[in-house]
Amino acid sequence: MHRTRRLAVLVCPLLLLSAAACTPATTHEDAKPSASAEPSATSSEGTKGTLHLTDAIGRLTVARESRTGYERDKFHLWTDADHDGCDTRKEVLLAEAVKKPRQGKSCRLTGGTWRSYYDDRTVTDARKLDIDHVVPLAEAWDSGASKWTTQRREQYANDLGADRSLVAVSLGPNRTKGDKDPAEWMPPAKDATCTYATDWITAKLRWKLTVDPTEARALRTISAGCPGATVRFTPAP
């Protein structure tokens, strides 16, 4: 189930457009709209919503977080849901490649080129890329996933149904990010600010995850520098 994802998120005018305007058309349910799209509310499960960034932040539930009981193993990573031989990690690599890698037996990938938007770097070795959960697993646990079933946590960890959830990025910035939220870490590439904030908010809305007060304040501050940014999401099934 190879997907069409963002190829070059950094070609938009500085801090003026969201990731929605930075990507080509996609076959995903969560195709990214232009920044001029009119906002609309999400009325029910399965209904798409498009909101200006500041309005989207207002839709987030603010609550205290707790990491009690968190273990990374409680999220089953890199499944092969469609049984095509390519697990989640390789599906993302195939979908986000600027230059497609060669696909061999058992989905062995060689060659290829990727653009890591966190640090604005071109990467030509898939081994030097991480597949990042934009909202880290520990952060998801803190903000709602601790109450989910094992199956739902697996769905979250392998979310191929939205462009916002998983991204292929350089090892360095991803390891530095760890499980930090936007109040504690933002991508080092200056042009990545609005894209990352949009991705973060979209993932939280999609999965009905909460934000803590400090995180909410940081997002509001960041959004002030992204006047044209919009969030479009489909609630996770």
PDB file of C-alpha atoms in Angstrom:
ATOM      1  CA  MET A   1       0.000   0.000   0.000  1.00  0.00           C
ATOM      2  CA  HIS A   2       2.504   2.565  -1.174  1.00  0.00           C
ATOM      3  CA  ARG A   3       1.425   6.123  -0.508  1.00  0.00           C
ATOM      4  CA  THR A   4       1.964   9.529  -2.070  1.00  0.00           C
ATOM      5  CA  ARG A   5       3.326  11.833   0.617  1.00  0.00           C
ATOM      6  CA  ARG A   6       5.067  15.192   0.912  1.00  0.00           C
ATOM      7  CA  LEU A   7       8.106  15.425  -1.335  1.00  0.00           C
ATOM      8  CA  ALA A   8       9.363  18.936  -0.702  1.00  0.00           C
ATOM      9  CA  VAL A   9       7.752  20.740   2.196  1.00  0.00           C
ATOM     10  CA  LEU A  10      10.250  23.563   2.186  1.00  0.00           C
ATOM     11  CA  VAL A  11       9.433  25.177  -1.138  1.00  0.00           C
ATOM     12  CA  CYS A  12       6.686  27.408   0.296  1.00  0.00           C
ATOM     13  CA  PRO A  13       7.172  31.061   1.274  1.00  0.00           C
ATOM     14  CA  LEU A  14       8.768  31.364   4.661  1.00  0.00           C
ATOM     15  CA  LEU A  15       6.289  30.795   7.515  1.00  0.00           C
ATOM     16  CA  LEU A  16       3.302  31.792   5.421  1.00  0.00           C
ATOM     17  CA  LEU A  17       1.857  28.520   4.204  1.00  0.00           C
ATOM     18  CA  SER A  18       1.112  25.283   5.970  1.00  0.00           C
ATOM     19  CA  ALA A  19       2.249  21.874   4.857  1.00  0.00           C
ATOM     20  CA  ALA A  20      -1.103  21.723   3.134  1.00  0.00           C
ATOM     21  CA  ALA A  21       0.115  24.076   0.451  1.00  0.00           C
ATOM     22  CA  CYS A  22       3.578  22.599   0.219  1.00  0.00           C
ATOM     23  CA  THR A  23       2.752  19.216  -1.220  1.00  0.00           C
ATOM     24  CA  PRO A  24       1.484  17.827  -4.477  1.00  0.00           C
ATOM     25  CA  ALA A  25      -1.850  16.093  -4.807  1.00  0.00           C
ATOM     26  CA  THR A  26      -2.154  12.842  -2.894  1.00  0.00           C
ATOM     27  CA  THR A  27      -4.437   9.866  -2.946  1.00  0.00           C
ATOM     28  CA  HIS A  28      -4.701   9.826   0.850  1.00  0.00           C
ATOM     29  CA  GLU A  29      -7.858  10.715   2.667  1.00  0.00           C
ATOM     30  CA  ASP A  30      -5.940  13.528   4.325  1.00  0.00           C
ATOM     31  CA  ALA A  31      -4.876  15.319   1.148  1.00  0.00           C
ATOM     32  CA  LYS A  32      -3.399  18.644   2.150  1.00  0.00           C
ATOM     33  CA  PRO A  33      -5.486  21.675   1.120  1.00  0.00           C
ATOM     34  CA  SER A  34      -4.224  25.084   0.137  1.00  0.00           C
ATOM     35  CA  ALA A  35      -3.805  27.687   2.847  1.00  0.00           C
ATOM     36  CA  SER A  36      -6.756  29.601   1.433  1.00  0.00           C
ATOM     37  CA  ALA A  37      -9.245  26.798   2.080  1.00  0.00           C
ATOM     38  CA  GLU A  38     -12.248  27.892   4.108  1.00  0.00           C
ATOM     39  CA  PRO A  39     -12.407  26.462   7.633  1.00  0.00           C
ATOM     40  CA  SER A  40     -15.100  23.940   8.478  1.00  0.00           C
ATOM     41  CA  ALA A  41     -15.915  22.084  11.649  1.00  0.00           C
ATOM     42  CA  THR A  42     -15.688  18.353  12.156  1.00  0.00           C
ATOM     43  CA  SER A  43     -19.224  17.304  12.886  1.00  0.00           C
ATOM     44  CA  SER A  44     -18.885  13.541  13.393  1.00  0.00           C
ATOM     45  CA  GLU A  45     -16.554  10.582  13.242  1.00  0.00           C
ATOM     46  CA  GLY A  46     -15.154  10.086   9.768  1.00  0.00           C
ATOM     47  CA  THR A  47     -15.873  13.661   8.694  1.00  0.00           C
ATOM     48  CA  LYS A  48     -13.032  15.756   7.361  1.00  0.00           C
ATOM     49  CA  GLY A  49     -12.466  19.175   8.871  1.00  0.00           C
ATOM     50  CA  THR A  50     -10.413  22.128   7.644  1.00  0.00           C
ATOM     51  CA  LEU A  51      -9.517  24.803  10.159  1.00  0.00           C
ATOM     52  CA  HIS A  52      -7.194  27.765  10.340  1.00  0.00           C
ATOM     53  CA  LEU A  53      -4.279  26.919  12.607  1.00  0.00           C
ATOM     54  CA  THR A  54      -5.410  29.095  15.508  1.00  0.00           C
ATOM     55  CA  ASP A  55      -8.938  27.663  15.315  1.00  0.00           C
ATOM     56  CA  ALA A  56      -7.531  24.146  15.280  1.00  0.00           C
ATOM     57  CA  ILE A  57      -5.580  24.830  18.465  1.00  0.00           C
ATOM     58  CA  GLY A  58      -8.847  25.929  20.045  1.00  0.00           C
ATOM     59  CA  ARG A  59     -10.311  22.501  19.276  1.00  0.00           C
ATOM     60  CA  LEU A  60      -7.643  20.734  21.324  1.00  0.00           C
ATOM     61  CA  THR A  61      -8.554  19.642  24.843  1.00  0.00           C
ATOM     62  CA  VAL A  62      -6.166  20.996  27.463  1.00  0.00           C
ATOM     63  CA  ALA A  63      -5.399  18.529  30.251  1.00  0.00           C
ATOM     64  CA  ARG A  64      -2.585  17.480  32.539  1.00  0.00           C
ATOM     65  CA  GLU A  65      -0.378  14.646  31.316  1.00  0.00           C
ATOM     66  CA  SER A  66       0.816  11.502  33.040  1.00  0.00           C
ATOM     67  CA  ARG A  67       3.467   9.047  31.890  1.00  0.00           C
ATOM     68  CA  THR A  68       2.597   6.458  34.518  1.00  0.00           C
ATOM     69  CA  GLY A  69       2.829   2.965  33.069  1.00  0.00           C
ATOM     70  CA  TYR A  70       4.405   3.972  29.751  1.00  0.00           C
ATOM     71  CA  GLU A  71       6.537   1.410  27.927  1.00  0.00           C
ATOM     72  CA  ARG A  72       7.475   1.734  24.275  1.00  0.00           C
ATOM     73  CA  ASP A  73       6.677  -1.947  23.756  1.00  0.00           C
ATOM     74  CA  LYS A  74       3.021  -1.189  24.403  1.00  0.00           C
ATOM     75  CA  PHE A  75       2.958   0.214  20.844  1.00  0.00           C
ATOM     76  CA  HIS A  76       3.503  -2.518  18.232  1.00  0.00           C
ATOM     77  CA  LEU A  77       5.706  -0.935  15.572  1.00  0.00           C
ATOM     78  CA  TRP A  78       6.224  -1.558  11.867  1.00  0.00           C
ATOM     79  CA  THR A  79       3.482  -3.970  10.944  1.00  0.00           C
ATOM     80  CA  ASP A  80       2.637  -5.050   7.387  1.00  0.00           C
ATOM     81  CA  ALA A  81      -1.094  -4.429   7.426  1.00  0.00           C
ATOM     82  CA  ASP A  82      -1.715  -5.144   3.739  1.00  0.00           C
ATOM     83  CA  HIS A  83       0.674  -8.143   3.624  1.00  0.00           C
ATOM     84  CA  ASP A  84       2.571  -6.865   0.603  1.00  0.00           C
ATOM     85  CA  GLY A  85       5.970  -7.562   2.144  1.00  0.00           C
ATOM     86  CA  CYS A  86       6.661  -3.911   3.054  1.00  0.00           C
ATOM     87  CA  ASP A  87       6.264  -2.940   6.698  1.00  0.00           C
ATOM     88  CA  THR A  88       5.225   0.521   7.860  1.00  0.00           C
ATOM     89  CA  ARG A  89       8.775   1.879   7.882  1.00  0.00           C
ATOM     90  CA  LYS A  90       9.374   0.846   4.279  1.00  0.00           C
ATOM     91  CA  GLU A  91       5.962   2.072   3.164  1.00  0.00           C
ATOM     92  CA  VAL A  92       6.870   5.549   4.425  1.00  0.00           C
ATOM     93  CA  LEU A  93      10.298   5.417   2.778  1.00  0.00           C
ATOM     94  CA  LEU A  94       8.735   4.431  -0.549  1.00  0.00           C
ATOM     95  CA  ALA A  95       6.038   7.080  -0.333  1.00  0.00           C
ATOM     96  CA  GLU A  96       8.275   9.983   0.708  1.00  0.00           C
ATOM     97  CA  ALA A  97      11.190   9.313  -1.624  1.00  0.00           C
ATOM     98  CA  VAL A  98      12.067  12.191  -3.923  1.00  0.00           C
ATOM     99  CA  LYS A  99      13.855   9.619  -6.064  1.00  0.00           C
ATOM    100  CA  LYS A 100      12.346   6.185  -5.637  1.00  0.00           C
ATOM    101  CA  PRO A 101      14.603   3.426  -4.266  1.00  0.00           C
ATOM    102  CA  ARG A 102      14.860   0.080  -6.009  1.00  0.00           C
ATOM    103  CA  GLN A 103      12.612  -2.480  -4.383  1.00  0.00           C
ATOM    104  CA  GLY A 104      13.945  -6.006  -4.176  1.00  0.00           C
ATOM    105  CA  LYS A 105      12.876  -9.282  -2.623  1.00  0.00           C
ATOM    106  CA  SER A 106      11.153  -8.970   0.759  1.00  0.00           C
ATOM    107  CA  CYS A 107      10.894  -5.208   0.131  1.00  0.00           C
ATOM    108  CA  ARG A 108      14.623  -4.668   0.384  1.00  0.00           C
ATOM    109  CA  LEU A 109      15.259  -1.062  -0.640  1.00  0.00           C
ATOM    110  CA  THR A 110      18.428   0.200  -2.299  1.00  0.00           C
ATOM    111  CA  GLY A 111      19.271   3.625  -3.639  1.00  0.00           C
ATOM    112  CA  GLY A 112      16.751   6.436  -3.448  1.00  0.00           C
ATOM    113  CA  THR A 113      16.786  10.048  -2.276  1.00  0.00           C
ATOM    114  CA  TRP A 114      14.785  11.721   0.499  1.00  0.00           C
ATOM    115  CA  ARG A 115      14.345  15.249   1.802  1.00  0.00           C
ATOM    116  CA  SER A 116      14.360  15.580   5.594  1.00  0.00           C
ATOM    117  CA  TYR A 117      12.263  18.648   6.304  1.00  0.00           C
ATOM    118  CA  TYR A 118      13.270  18.879   9.973  1.00  0.00           C
ATOM    119  CA  ASP A 119      16.790  19.962   9.018  1.00  0.00           C
ATOM    120  CA  ASP A 120      16.390  20.747   5.301  1.00  0.00           C
ATOM    121  CA  ARG A 121      18.788  17.997   4.252  1.00  0.00           C
ATOM    122  CA  THR A 122      18.896  15.633   1.305  1.00  0.00           C
ATOM    123  CA  VAL A 123      19.559  12.039   2.357  1.00  0.00           C
ATOM    124  CA  THR A 124      20.626   9.292  -0.043  1.00  0.00           C
ATOM    125  CA  ASP A 125      20.958   6.409   2.415  1.00  0.00           C
ATOM    126  CA  ALA A 126      17.758   5.056   3.975  1.00  0.00           C
ATOM    127  CA  ARG A 127      19.780   3.807   6.937  1.00  0.00           C
ATOM    128  CA  LYS A 128      20.383   7.452   7.879  1.00  0.00           C
ATOM    129  CA  LEU A 129      16.663   8.127   8.185  1.00  0.00           C
ATOM    130  CA  ASP A 130      14.280   7.599  11.069  1.00  0.00           C
ATOM    131  CA  ILE A 131      10.547   7.231  10.616  1.00  0.00           C
ATOM    132  CA  ASP A 132       9.345   9.726  13.171  1.00  0.00           C
ATOM    133  CA  HIS A 133       5.994   9.732  14.896  1.00  0.00           C
ATOM    134  CA  VAL A 134       5.320  13.470  14.715  1.00  0.00           C
ATOM    135  CA  VAL A 135       3.579  13.125  18.073  1.00  0.00           C
ATOM    136  CA  PRO A 136       5.963  10.704  19.811  1.00  0.00           C
ATOM    137  CA  LEU A 137       4.683   7.483  21.326  1.00  0.00           C
ATOM    138  CA  ALA A 138       5.422   8.638  24.882  1.00  0.00           C
ATOM    139  CA  GLU A 139       3.648  11.948  24.246  1.00  0.00           C
ATOM    140  CA  ALA A 140       0.666  10.070  22.806  1.00  0.00           C
ATOM    141  CA  TRP A 141       0.599   7.899  25.931  1.00  0.00           C
ATOM    142  CA  ASP A 142       0.661  10.990  28.150  1.00  0.00           C
ATOM    143  CA  SER A 143      -2.203  12.609  26.292  1.00  0.00           C
ATOM    144  CA  GLY A 144      -4.690   9.791  25.890  1.00  0.00           C
ATOM    145  CA  ALA A 145      -3.175   6.597  24.485  1.00  0.00           C
ATOM    146  CA  SER A 146      -2.710   5.120  27.976  1.00  0.00           C
ATOM    147  CA  LYS A 147      -6.469   4.476  27.940  1.00  0.00           C
ATOM    148  CA  TRP A 148      -6.519   2.842  24.510  1.00  0.00           C
ATOM    149  CA  THR A 149      -6.689  -0.826  23.671  1.00  0.00           C
ATOM    150  CA  THR A 150      -3.558  -2.624  22.485  1.00  0.00           C
ATOM    151  CA  GLN A 151      -5.040  -2.745  18.985  1.00  0.00           C
ATOM    152  CA  ARG A 152      -5.633   1.014  18.862  1.00  0.00           C
ATOM    153  CA  ARG A 153      -2.097   1.742  20.011  1.00  0.00           C
ATOM    154  CA  GLU A 154      -0.856  -0.484  17.182  1.00  0.00           C
ATOM    155  CA  GLN A 155      -3.000   1.475  14.730  1.00  0.00           C
ATOM    156  CA  TYR A 156      -1.515   4.718  15.995  1.00  0.00           C
ATOM    157  CA  ALA A 157       2.052   3.452  15.788  1.00  0.00           C
ATOM    158  CA  ASN A 158       1.529   2.431  12.159  1.00  0.00           C
ATOM    159  CA  ASP A 159      -0.793   5.176  10.935  1.00  0.00           C
ATOM    160  CA  LEU A 160      -0.572   5.081   7.143  1.00  0.00           C
ATOM    161  CA  GLY A 161      -4.005   6.635   6.760  1.00  0.00           C
ATOM    162  CA  ALA A 162      -2.789  10.230   7.092  1.00  0.00           C
ATOM    163  CA  ASP A 163       0.170  12.197   5.788  1.00  0.00           C
ATOM    164  CA  ARG A 164       0.578  14.001   9.096  1.00  0.00           C
ATOM    165  CA  SER A 165       1.410  11.112  11.400  1.00  0.00           C
ATOM    166  CA  LEU A 166       4.717   9.626  10.186  1.00  0.00           C
ATOM    167  CA  VAL A 167       7.630  11.342   8.434  1.00  0.00           C
ATOM    168  CA  ALA A 168      11.037  10.216   7.181  1.00  0.00           C
ATOM    169  CA  VAL A 169      13.674  12.492   8.731  1.00  0.00           C
ATOM    170  CA  SER A 170      17.387  12.620   9.473  1.00  0.00           C
ATOM    171  CA  LEU A 171      18.635  10.671  12.471  1.00  0.00           C
ATOM    172  CA  GLY A 172      20.179  13.667  14.237  1.00  0.00           C
ATOM    173  CA  PRO A 173      17.188  15.955  14.754  1.00  0.00           C
ATOM    174  CA  ASN A 174      14.878  13.039  15.453  1.00  0.00           C
ATOM    175  CA  ARG A 175      17.134  11.687  18.197  1.00  0.00           C
ATOM    176  CA  THR A 176      17.425  15.192  19.654  1.00  0.00           C
ATOM    177  CA  LYS A 177      13.648  15.553  19.599  1.00  0.00           C
ATOM    178  CA  GLY A 178      13.053  12.329  21.509  1.00  0.00           C
ATOM    179  CA  ASP A 179       9.649  12.532  23.198  1.00  0.00           C
ATOM    180  CA  LYS A 180       9.563  16.334  23.480  1.00  0.00           C
ATOM    181  CA  ASP A 181       6.546  18.437  22.552  1.00  0.00           C
ATOM    182  CA  PRO A 182       6.688  21.810  20.712  1.00  0.00           C
ATOM    183  CA  ALA A 183       7.217  23.690  23.988  1.00  0.00           C
ATOM    184  CA  GLU A 184      10.514  21.805  24.342  1.00  0.00           C
ATOM    185  CA  TRP A 185      11.681  21.175  20.770  1.00  0.00           C
ATOM    186  CA  MET A 186      11.111  22.459  17.265  1.00  0.00           C
ATOM    187  CA  PRO A 187      12.847  21.441  14.017  1.00  0.00           C
ATOM    188  CA  PRO A 188      16.162  23.232  13.460  1.00  0.00           C
ATOM    189  CA  ALA A 189      15.266  24.237   9.893  1.00  0.00           C
ATOM    190  CA  LYS A 190      13.721  27.693  10.074  1.00  0.00           C
ATOM    191  CA  ASP A 191      11.293  27.020   7.245  1.00  0.00           C
ATOM    192  CA  ALA A 192       9.973  23.895   8.991  1.00  0.00           C
ATOM    193  CA  THR A 193       8.241  25.747  11.833  1.00  0.00           C
ATOM    194  CA  CYS A 194       4.734  26.093  10.390  1.00  0.00           C
ATOM    195  CA  THR A 195       4.820  22.688   8.728  1.00  0.00           C
ATOM    196  CA  TYR A 196       5.760  20.981  11.979  1.00  0.00           C
ATOM    197  CA  ALA A 197       3.190  22.852  14.064  1.00  0.00           C
ATOM    198  CA  THR A 198       0.521  21.965  11.516  1.00  0.00           C
ATOM    199  CA  ASP A 199       1.555  18.310  11.489  1.00  0.00           C
ATOM    200  CA  TRP A 200       1.566  18.164  15.296  1.00  0.00           C
ATOM    201  CA  ILE A 201      -1.874  19.708  15.705  1.00  0.00           C
ATOM    202  CA  THR A 202      -3.335  17.587  12.915  1.00  0.00           C
ATOM    203  CA  ALA A 203      -2.077  14.353  14.493  1.00  0.00           C
ATOM    204  CA  LYS A 204      -3.456  15.359  17.883  1.00  0.00           C
ATOM    205  CA  LEU A 205      -6.871  16.197  16.441  1.00  0.00           C
ATOM    206  CA  ARG A 206      -6.947  13.052  14.314  1.00  0.00           C
ATOM    207  CA  TRP A 207      -6.365  10.844  17.361  1.00  0.00           C
ATOM    208  CA  LYS A 208      -8.237  13.004  19.905  1.00  0.00           C
ATOM    209  CA  LEU A 209      -5.118  13.513  21.996  1.00  0.00           C
ATOM    210  CA  THR A 210      -4.966  16.255  24.606  1.00  0.00           C
ATOM    211  CA  VAL A 211      -2.380  19.001  25.083  1.00  0.00           C
ATOM    212  CA  ASP A 212      -0.920  20.211  28.365  1.00  0.00           C
ATOM    213  CA  PRO A 213      -1.128  23.926  29.258  1.00  0.00           C
ATOM    214  CA  THR A 214       2.524  24.685  28.411  1.00  0.00           C
ATOM    215  CA  GLU A 215       2.220  22.897  25.075  1.00  0.00           C
ATOM    216  CA  ALA A 216      -0.974  24.799  24.236  1.00  0.00           C
ATOM    217  CA  ARG A 217       0.699  28.149  24.964  1.00  0.00           C
ATOM    218  CA  ALA A 218       3.683  27.238  22.784  1.00  0.00           C
ATOM    219  CA  LEU A 219       1.415  26.246  19.902  1.00  0.00           C
ATOM    220  CA  ARG A 220      -0.484  29.521  20.111  1.00  0.00           C
ATOM    221  CA  THR A 221       2.783  31.461  20.034  1.00  0.00           C
ATOM    222  CA  ILE A 222       4.040  29.489  17.037  1.00  0.00           C
ATOM    223  CA  SER A 223       0.731  29.886  15.188  1.00  0.00           C
ATOM    224  CA  ALA A 224       1.054  33.669  15.337  1.00  0.00           C
ATOM    225  CA  GLY A 225       3.896  33.351  12.827  1.00  0.00           C
ATOM    226  CA  CYS A 226       1.849  31.146  10.475  1.00  0.00           C
ATOM    227  CA  PRO A 227      -1.073  33.375   9.390  1.00  0.00           C
ATOM    228  CA  GLY A 228      -1.936  31.357   6.289  1.00  0.00           C
ATOM    229  CA  ALA A 229      -1.633  27.890   7.794  1.00  0.00           C
ATOM    230  CA  THR A 230      -4.573  25.497   7.866  1.00  0.00           C
ATOM    231  CA  VAL A 231      -5.193  22.097   9.398  1.00  0.00           C
ATOM    232  CA  ARG A 232      -7.202  19.437   7.628  1.00  0.00           C
ATOM    233  CA  PHE A 233      -7.792  16.092   9.276  1.00  0.00           C
ATOM    234  CA  THR A 234      -9.943  12.999   9.321  1.00  0.00           C
ATOM    235  CA  PRO A 235     -10.600  11.462  12.740  1.00  0.00           C
ATOM    236  CA  ALA A 236      -8.876   8.097  13.094  1.00  0.00           C
ATOM    237  CA  PRO A 237     -11.281   5.189  12.627  1.00  0.00           C
TER     238      PRO A 237
END
